[in-house]
Short mmCIF file of C-alpha atoms and ligand atoms in Angstrom, two decimals:
data_model
loop_
_atom_site.label_atom_id
_atom_site.label_comp_id
_atom_site.label_asym_id
_atom_site.label_seq_id
_atom_site.Cartn_x
_atom_site.Cartn_y
_atom_site.Cartn_z
CA UNK A 1 133.73 101.94 121.32
CA UNK A 2 130.50 101.34 119.35
CA UNK A 3 127.22 103.15 120.14
CA UNK A 4 125.18 101.03 122.54
CA UNK A 5 121.43 101.14 123.22
CA UNK A 6 120.21 103.31 126.10
CA UNK A 7 118.90 102.11 129.37
CA UNK A 8 115.16 102.00 128.63
CA UNK A 9 114.30 102.62 132.23
CA UNK A 10 115.77 106.08 131.89
CA UNK A 11 113.59 107.71 129.33
CA UNK A 12 112.98 111.34 130.14
CA UNK A 13 111.22 114.28 128.57
CA UNK A 14 112.22 114.76 124.98
CA UNK A 15 113.06 117.95 123.11
CA UNK A 16 109.90 117.70 121.10
CA UNK A 17 107.61 120.72 121.38
CA UNK A 18 105.10 119.33 118.91
CA UNK A 19 104.44 116.45 121.35
CA UNK A 20 104.71 118.50 124.54
CA UNK A 21 108.03 116.75 124.88
CA UNK A 22 106.33 113.44 125.63
CA UNK A 23 107.27 110.42 123.66
CA UNK A 24 108.62 107.88 126.11
CA UNK A 25 107.26 104.38 125.67
CA UNK A 26 104.84 103.07 128.31
CA UNK A 27 107.09 100.12 129.06
CA UNK A 28 110.23 100.37 131.20
CA UNK A 29 113.57 98.70 131.47
CA UNK A 30 112.38 95.57 133.23
CA UNK A 31 111.88 93.55 130.07
CA UNK A 32 114.42 90.93 129.21
CA UNK A 33 116.60 91.69 126.22
CA UNK A 34 116.90 88.75 123.80
CA UNK A 35 118.86 88.03 120.73
CA UNK A 36 116.81 88.58 117.59
CA UNK A 37 115.70 85.55 115.66
CA UNK A 38 116.22 86.66 112.05
CA UNK A 39 113.13 85.80 109.97
CA UNK A 40 113.17 82.60 107.88
CA UNK A 41 110.62 83.91 105.48
CA UNK A 42 110.68 83.62 101.72
CA UNK A 43 112.59 86.45 100.08
CA UNK A 44 110.25 89.41 100.40
CA UNK A 45 110.21 91.95 97.64
CA UNK A 46 109.50 95.63 98.28
CA UNK A 47 107.77 97.33 95.28
CA UNK A 48 107.50 100.95 94.12
CA UNK A 49 104.58 102.85 95.64
CA UNK A 50 103.43 104.19 92.30
CA UNK A 51 103.23 100.62 90.92
CA UNK A 52 101.48 98.89 93.74
CA UNK A 53 98.64 101.38 93.49
CA UNK A 54 96.65 99.21 91.13
CA UNK A 55 97.29 95.98 92.92
CA UNK A 56 94.02 95.77 94.80
CA UNK A 57 94.91 92.70 96.79
CA UNK A 58 98.13 94.15 98.03
CA UNK A 59 96.61 97.52 98.82
CA UNK A 60 93.83 95.88 100.83
CA UNK A 61 96.40 94.05 102.90
CA UNK A 62 98.57 97.03 103.43
CA UNK A 63 95.64 99.20 104.58
CA UNK A 64 94.28 96.45 106.78
CA UNK A 65 97.60 95.97 108.45
CA UNK A 66 97.97 99.68 109.20
CA UNK A 67 94.40 99.87 110.36
CA UNK A 68 95.02 97.03 112.87
CA UNK A 69 98.18 98.78 114.07
CA UNK A 70 96.15 101.93 114.70
CA UNK A 71 93.53 99.99 116.59
CA UNK A 72 95.89 98.31 119.04
CA UNK A 73 95.68 99.39 122.70
CA UNK A 74 97.55 102.68 123.09
CA UNK A 75 100.19 101.17 125.32
CA UNK A 76 100.98 98.22 123.06
CA UNK A 77 104.50 98.46 121.69
CA UNK A 78 103.09 97.77 118.26
CA UNK A 79 100.54 100.51 118.46
CA UNK A 80 100.82 102.94 115.55
CA UNK A 81 101.73 105.87 117.76
CA UNK A 82 104.14 103.90 119.82
CA UNK A 83 105.86 102.85 116.65
CA UNK A 84 106.10 106.47 115.59
CA UNK A 85 107.26 107.54 119.03
CA UNK A 86 110.32 105.30 118.67
CA UNK A 87 111.60 107.84 116.10
CA UNK A 88 111.03 110.69 118.58
CA UNK A 89 112.82 108.87 121.37
CA UNK A 90 115.93 108.28 119.29
CA UNK A 91 115.98 111.65 117.57
CA UNK A 92 114.70 114.13 120.11
CA UNK A 93 116.97 113.37 123.07
CA UNK A 94 114.61 111.17 125.13
CA UNK A 95 117.55 109.01 126.16
CA UNK A 96 121.10 109.63 127.15
CA UNK A 97 123.75 107.26 126.14
CA UNK A 98 124.72 104.68 128.77
CA UNK A 99 127.33 105.88 131.23
CA UNK A 100 126.68 109.56 130.40
CA UNK A 101 124.23 111.97 131.83
CA UNK A 102 124.08 114.46 128.98
CA UNK A 103 125.01 112.82 125.66
CA UNK A 104 121.73 112.05 123.89
CA UNK A 105 121.22 109.04 121.77
CA UNK A 106 120.77 110.35 118.24
CA UNK A 107 120.31 108.19 115.18
CA UNK A 108 120.79 110.96 112.60
CA UNK A 109 123.86 112.86 111.35
CA UNK A 110 126.23 109.93 111.39
CA UNK A 111 127.12 106.52 110.05
CA UNK A 112 124.40 104.87 112.15
CA UNK A 113 121.71 106.78 110.33
CA UNK A 114 121.23 104.01 107.66
CA UNK A 115 121.60 100.88 109.84
CA UNK A 116 119.30 102.17 112.52
CA UNK A 117 116.56 103.15 110.11
CA UNK A 118 116.91 99.87 108.26
CA UNK A 119 116.13 97.98 111.41
CA UNK A 120 113.35 100.38 112.34
CA UNK A 121 111.66 99.72 109.02
CA UNK A 122 112.30 96.05 109.14
CA UNK A 123 110.50 95.63 112.51
CA UNK A 124 107.68 97.89 111.41
CA UNK A 125 107.29 95.90 108.24
CA UNK A 126 107.41 92.53 110.08
CA UNK A 127 104.88 93.70 112.68
CA UNK A 128 102.51 94.78 109.90
CA UNK A 129 102.93 91.34 108.32
CA UNK A 130 102.25 89.71 111.59
CA UNK A 131 99.05 91.71 112.10
CA UNK A 132 97.59 90.31 108.91
CA UNK A 133 99.34 86.95 109.27
CA UNK A 134 101.29 87.32 106.06
CA UNK A 135 104.93 86.34 106.19
CA UNK A 136 105.53 87.80 102.69
CA UNK A 137 104.29 91.29 103.44
CA UNK A 138 106.54 94.24 102.52
CA UNK A 139 106.09 97.98 102.68
CA UNK A 140 106.38 99.84 99.37
CA UNK A 141 109.18 102.32 98.43
CA UNK A 142 108.68 105.86 97.26
CA UNK A 143 110.60 105.60 94.06
CA UNK A 144 111.60 109.33 93.91
CA UNK A 145 114.62 108.59 91.86
CA UNK A 146 112.61 108.06 88.72
CA UNK A 147 110.28 110.38 86.88
CA UNK A 148 107.02 108.47 87.47
CA UNK A 149 107.82 108.22 91.19
CA UNK A 150 108.73 111.81 91.77
CA UNK A 151 105.30 112.98 92.90
CA UNK A 152 103.72 112.25 96.27
CA UNK A 153 102.57 108.64 96.17
CA UNK A 154 98.86 108.46 95.43
CA UNK A 155 98.34 105.54 97.76
CA UNK A 156 98.70 107.78 100.75
CA UNK A 157 96.24 110.41 99.53
CA UNK A 158 92.89 108.86 100.04
CA UNK A 159 91.34 110.66 103.03
CA UNK A 160 89.25 107.53 103.86
CA UNK A 161 92.30 105.28 104.07
CA UNK A 162 94.34 104.45 107.20
CA UNK A 163 97.42 105.46 105.19
CA UNK A 164 96.15 109.08 105.10
CA UNK A 165 97.58 111.85 107.15
CA UNK A 166 95.97 115.33 107.11
CA UNK A 167 99.14 117.06 108.41
CA UNK A 168 100.90 117.59 105.10
CA UNK A 169 101.72 120.47 102.80
CA UNK A 170 98.71 120.27 100.55
CA UNK A 171 100.32 122.42 97.91
CA UNK A 172 102.86 119.63 97.31
CA UNK A 173 101.05 116.41 97.93
CA UNK A 174 98.16 117.25 95.73
CA UNK A 175 97.98 117.47 91.94
CA UNK A 176 101.12 115.70 90.87
CA UNK A 177 103.63 118.31 91.97
CA UNK A 178 107.25 117.27 91.30
CA UNK A 179 109.26 116.63 94.51
CA UNK A 180 112.36 118.83 94.67
CA UNK A 181 115.21 116.91 96.19
CA UNK A 182 116.88 120.18 97.15
CA UNK A 183 113.80 121.58 98.84
CA UNK A 184 114.32 123.56 102.00
CA UNK A 185 111.07 125.64 102.33
CA UNK A 186 111.64 127.61 99.14
CA UNK A 187 109.66 126.71 96.10
CA UNK A 188 111.61 125.64 93.03
CA UNK A 189 110.06 127.69 90.23
CA UNK A 190 111.64 125.71 87.37
CA UNK A 191 109.44 123.66 85.08
CA UNK A 192 108.55 120.07 85.95
CA UNK A 193 110.91 118.63 83.44
CA UNK A 194 113.68 120.82 84.68
CA UNK A 195 113.15 119.76 88.32
CA UNK A 196 113.15 116.11 87.23
CA UNK A 197 116.41 116.68 85.43
CA UNK A 198 117.91 118.49 88.44
CA UNK A 199 116.89 115.62 90.76
CA UNK A 200 118.36 112.90 88.65
CA UNK A 201 121.48 114.86 88.19
CA UNK A 202 121.72 115.44 91.96
CA UNK A 203 121.38 111.69 92.70
CA UNK A 204 123.89 110.78 90.08
CA UNK A 205 126.41 113.31 91.47
CA UNK A 206 125.85 112.02 94.95
CA UNK A 207 126.70 108.48 93.99
CA UNK A 208 129.61 109.50 91.83
CA UNK A 209 131.28 111.69 94.47
CA UNK A 210 130.78 109.27 97.31
CA UNK A 211 131.37 105.87 95.74
CA UNK A 212 134.93 105.60 97.02
CA UNK A 213 134.34 107.08 100.43
CA UNK A 214 131.42 105.74 102.48
CA UNK A 215 131.48 108.63 104.95
CA UNK A 216 130.38 110.95 102.18
CA UNK A 217 127.32 108.86 101.36
CA UNK A 218 126.39 107.51 104.81
CA UNK A 219 127.76 109.91 107.38
CA UNK A 220 130.77 110.30 109.62
CA UNK A 221 131.68 108.03 112.44
CA UNK A 222 130.07 108.41 115.85
CA UNK A 223 131.26 106.40 118.81
CA UNK A 224 130.07 105.72 122.33
CA UNK A 225 129.96 108.90 124.36
CA UNK A 226 130.22 111.23 121.40
CA UNK A 227 127.75 113.91 120.62
CA UNK A 228 126.46 114.04 117.07
CA UNK A 229 127.57 116.85 114.81
CA UNK A 230 124.87 117.94 112.40
CA UNK A 231 127.24 118.60 109.53
CA UNK A 232 128.55 115.06 109.80
CA UNK A 233 125.56 113.61 107.93
CA UNK A 234 126.01 111.82 104.66
CA UNK A 235 124.71 113.10 101.36
CA UNK A 236 121.93 110.50 101.22
CA UNK A 237 120.61 111.87 104.48
CA UNK A 238 120.72 115.37 103.13
CA UNK A 239 118.66 114.30 100.07
CA UNK A 240 116.29 112.47 102.34
CA UNK A 241 115.77 115.67 104.39
CA UNK A 242 114.30 117.44 101.42
CA UNK A 243 111.39 115.01 101.11
CA UNK A 244 110.68 115.34 104.80
CA UNK A 245 110.46 119.14 104.54
CA UNK A 246 108.51 119.02 101.31
CA UNK A 247 105.79 116.75 102.74
CA UNK A 248 105.37 118.36 106.24
CA UNK A 249 103.10 121.24 106.89
CA UNK A 250 104.95 124.48 106.27
CA UNK A 251 103.81 126.17 109.56
CA UNK A 252 104.70 125.75 113.23
CA UNK A 253 106.07 122.39 113.99
CA UNK A 254 106.21 121.13 110.37
CA UNK A 255 104.02 118.19 111.24
CA UNK A 256 104.15 115.52 110.59
CA UNK A 257 106.94 114.66 108.21
CA UNK A 258 108.91 117.80 108.77
CA UNK A 259 109.80 117.19 112.33
CA UNK A 260 111.73 114.23 113.81
CA UNK A 261 109.29 113.84 116.70
CA UNK A 262 106.22 113.42 114.54
CA UNK A 263 107.58 112.29 111.20
CA UNK A 264 106.83 108.57 111.53
CA UNK A 265 103.18 109.39 112.38
CA UNK A 266 102.75 109.76 108.63
CA UNK A 267 102.73 106.32 106.96
CA UNK A 268 104.61 107.80 104.03
CA UNK A 269 107.62 108.08 106.33
CA UNK A 270 108.26 104.33 106.03
CA UNK A 271 107.71 104.40 102.30
CA UNK A 272 110.15 107.27 101.99
CA UNK A 273 112.72 105.51 104.11
CA UNK A 274 112.26 102.37 102.14
CA UNK A 275 113.67 104.22 99.21
CA UNK A 276 116.45 105.64 101.30
CA UNK A 277 117.27 102.10 102.29
CA UNK A 278 117.13 101.04 98.70
CA UNK A 279 119.54 103.77 97.68
CA UNK A 280 121.96 102.35 100.26
CA UNK A 281 121.44 98.88 98.84
CA UNK A 282 122.27 100.18 95.34
CA UNK A 283 125.27 102.05 96.68
CA UNK A 284 126.65 98.92 98.33
CA UNK A 285 126.02 96.98 95.16
CA UNK A 286 127.82 99.50 93.03
CA UNK A 287 130.77 99.11 95.41
CA UNK A 288 130.79 95.34 94.83
CA UNK A 289 129.23 94.79 98.21
CA UNK A 290 132.39 95.80 99.98
CA UNK A 291 131.80 96.57 103.65
CA UNK A 292 131.39 100.34 104.07
CA UNK A 293 133.36 100.72 107.23
CA UNK A 294 135.93 98.13 108.39
CA UNK A 295 135.54 99.50 111.87
CA UNK A 296 134.10 97.58 114.79
CA UNK A 297 132.71 100.76 116.19
CA UNK A 298 130.37 100.79 113.22
CA UNK A 299 129.82 97.07 112.84
CA UNK A 300 129.06 96.53 116.53
CA UNK A 301 126.71 99.49 116.87
CA UNK A 302 123.77 98.01 118.69
CA UNK A 303 120.07 98.88 118.76
CA UNK A 304 116.95 97.73 120.63
CA UNK A 305 113.61 97.16 119.20
CA UNK A 306 110.41 95.25 119.90
CA UNK A 307 110.27 92.57 117.26
CA UNK A 308 107.39 90.80 115.56
CA UNK A 309 107.13 88.38 118.41
CA UNK A 310 106.61 91.25 120.98
CA UNK A 311 110.00 90.65 122.34
CA UNK A 312 112.63 93.26 123.13
CA UNK A 313 115.62 92.33 121.05
CA UNK A 314 119.03 93.76 120.40
CA UNK A 315 120.58 93.86 116.92
CA UNK A 316 123.89 94.94 115.53
CA UNK A 317 124.71 96.81 112.36
CA UNK A 318 126.93 93.97 111.25
CA UNK A 319 124.10 91.41 111.50
CA UNK A 320 122.17 93.04 108.68
CA UNK A 321 125.13 92.84 106.32
CA UNK A 322 125.91 89.13 106.28
CA UNK A 323 124.59 87.17 103.38
CA UNK A 324 122.84 83.89 103.93
CA UNK A 325 122.97 82.72 100.30
CA UNK A 326 123.97 83.92 97.01
CA UNK A 327 121.06 84.11 94.72
CA UNK A 328 121.44 83.54 91.01
CA UNK A 329 121.81 86.73 89.18
CA UNK A 330 118.89 87.31 86.87
CA UNK A 331 118.81 91.02 86.68
CA UNK A 332 119.69 93.25 83.74
CA UNK A 333 123.37 93.98 83.88
CA UNK A 334 122.91 97.15 81.99
CA UNK A 335 120.68 98.49 84.65
CA UNK A 336 122.81 97.59 87.57
CA UNK A 337 126.06 95.65 87.81
CA UNK A 338 125.02 92.91 90.03
CA UNK A 339 122.00 91.65 91.88
CA UNK A 340 121.16 93.25 95.15
CA UNK A 341 122.00 90.91 97.94
CA UNK A 342 119.34 89.56 100.20
CA UNK A 343 120.60 89.47 103.73
CA UNK A 344 119.49 87.97 106.97
CA UNK A 345 116.60 90.36 106.98
CA UNK A 346 115.21 88.47 103.96
CA UNK A 347 113.87 91.32 101.92
CA UNK A 348 114.98 92.91 98.67
CA UNK A 349 113.73 95.53 96.24
CA UNK A 350 112.06 95.06 92.91
CA UNK A 351 114.52 95.86 90.15
CA UNK A 352 113.39 98.98 88.39
CA UNK A 353 115.25 101.25 85.94
CA UNK A 354 117.74 103.69 87.36
CA UNK A 355 117.52 106.67 85.03
CA UNK A 356 120.18 108.56 86.97
CA UNK A 357 122.77 105.81 86.87
CA UNK A 358 124.47 106.84 83.56
CA UNK A 359 128.23 106.66 83.65
CA UNK A 360 128.91 106.59 87.34
CA UNK A 361 131.96 104.41 87.33
CU1 LIG B 401 114.96 109.40 111.19
CU2 LIG B 401 113.82 110.42 107.76
O1 LIG B 401 114.55 110.34 109.56
#
């Protein structure tokens, strides 16, 4: 059976010391759960964080949207901290799965890692767009799979900006340090160019090894009533962990990015995950858009979110996969074999070079 959303009226103390174990939402289970109305927006294009930096108009909008989110009443489901707490609820054991009294809902370490986070980002992005009344708004992606994007994105560094977060490892986020995609609290002493080479190699290997078997890239199956197994995560999740650890403060609770319960309090979280999501999109594309798991326990995995209309909605993994139209392929076939497919979620990623792609097939 597929993973189902928890009973929202049964949120309990989380396993989240950095937050005194409190991250339950202020709303309960009395809200009606609706079907999500997928957005009928123009195709929205997510762009690389290091390239939107000089787009003043875009940056003003992005900052204004986040500012407004931070200024919402504390108990509003769109409030910045409430949005971040969602991550804590689903990662730090604030809910048990339905019909169990000790199996936590956990959106990491399995094949629901990518679909759940895709929806999480989608709603966050749509809410930001709503707050500035812009139906075309997208969050940027941290393009860490290319040399120019391998440093901490400058747009999050201005202390006067709502995108700023003081709880970061300053040794890394300052001064153009190169992100180490194998980072686990030990500094890589190699030269910058060597770390860049290692990173690109690592990404290439990951794709190469996992192209024919989605579990390797995305994570192993998890079904209703099953506890997650940490080693069951896919290689993309492993890579993604490195950036979390690298950005968070190195002490105590690794706030914010280095701990599940606080990670999404740092705006760079969504930018980081936007690239994780993009890696999945590229992966899918390299596989000719074949479905990753022909298994209803994956396709019917169901999640709950507050959408951009302030409604509590349920969404399934399979709904994000269906295409609504085929768009004429204009991209460079040497860069990537086919165009990325816009789905019902109506966003895609700007096509940028993939220096790691090489000879993968
Ligand atoms: Cu839910 Cu980057 O983790």
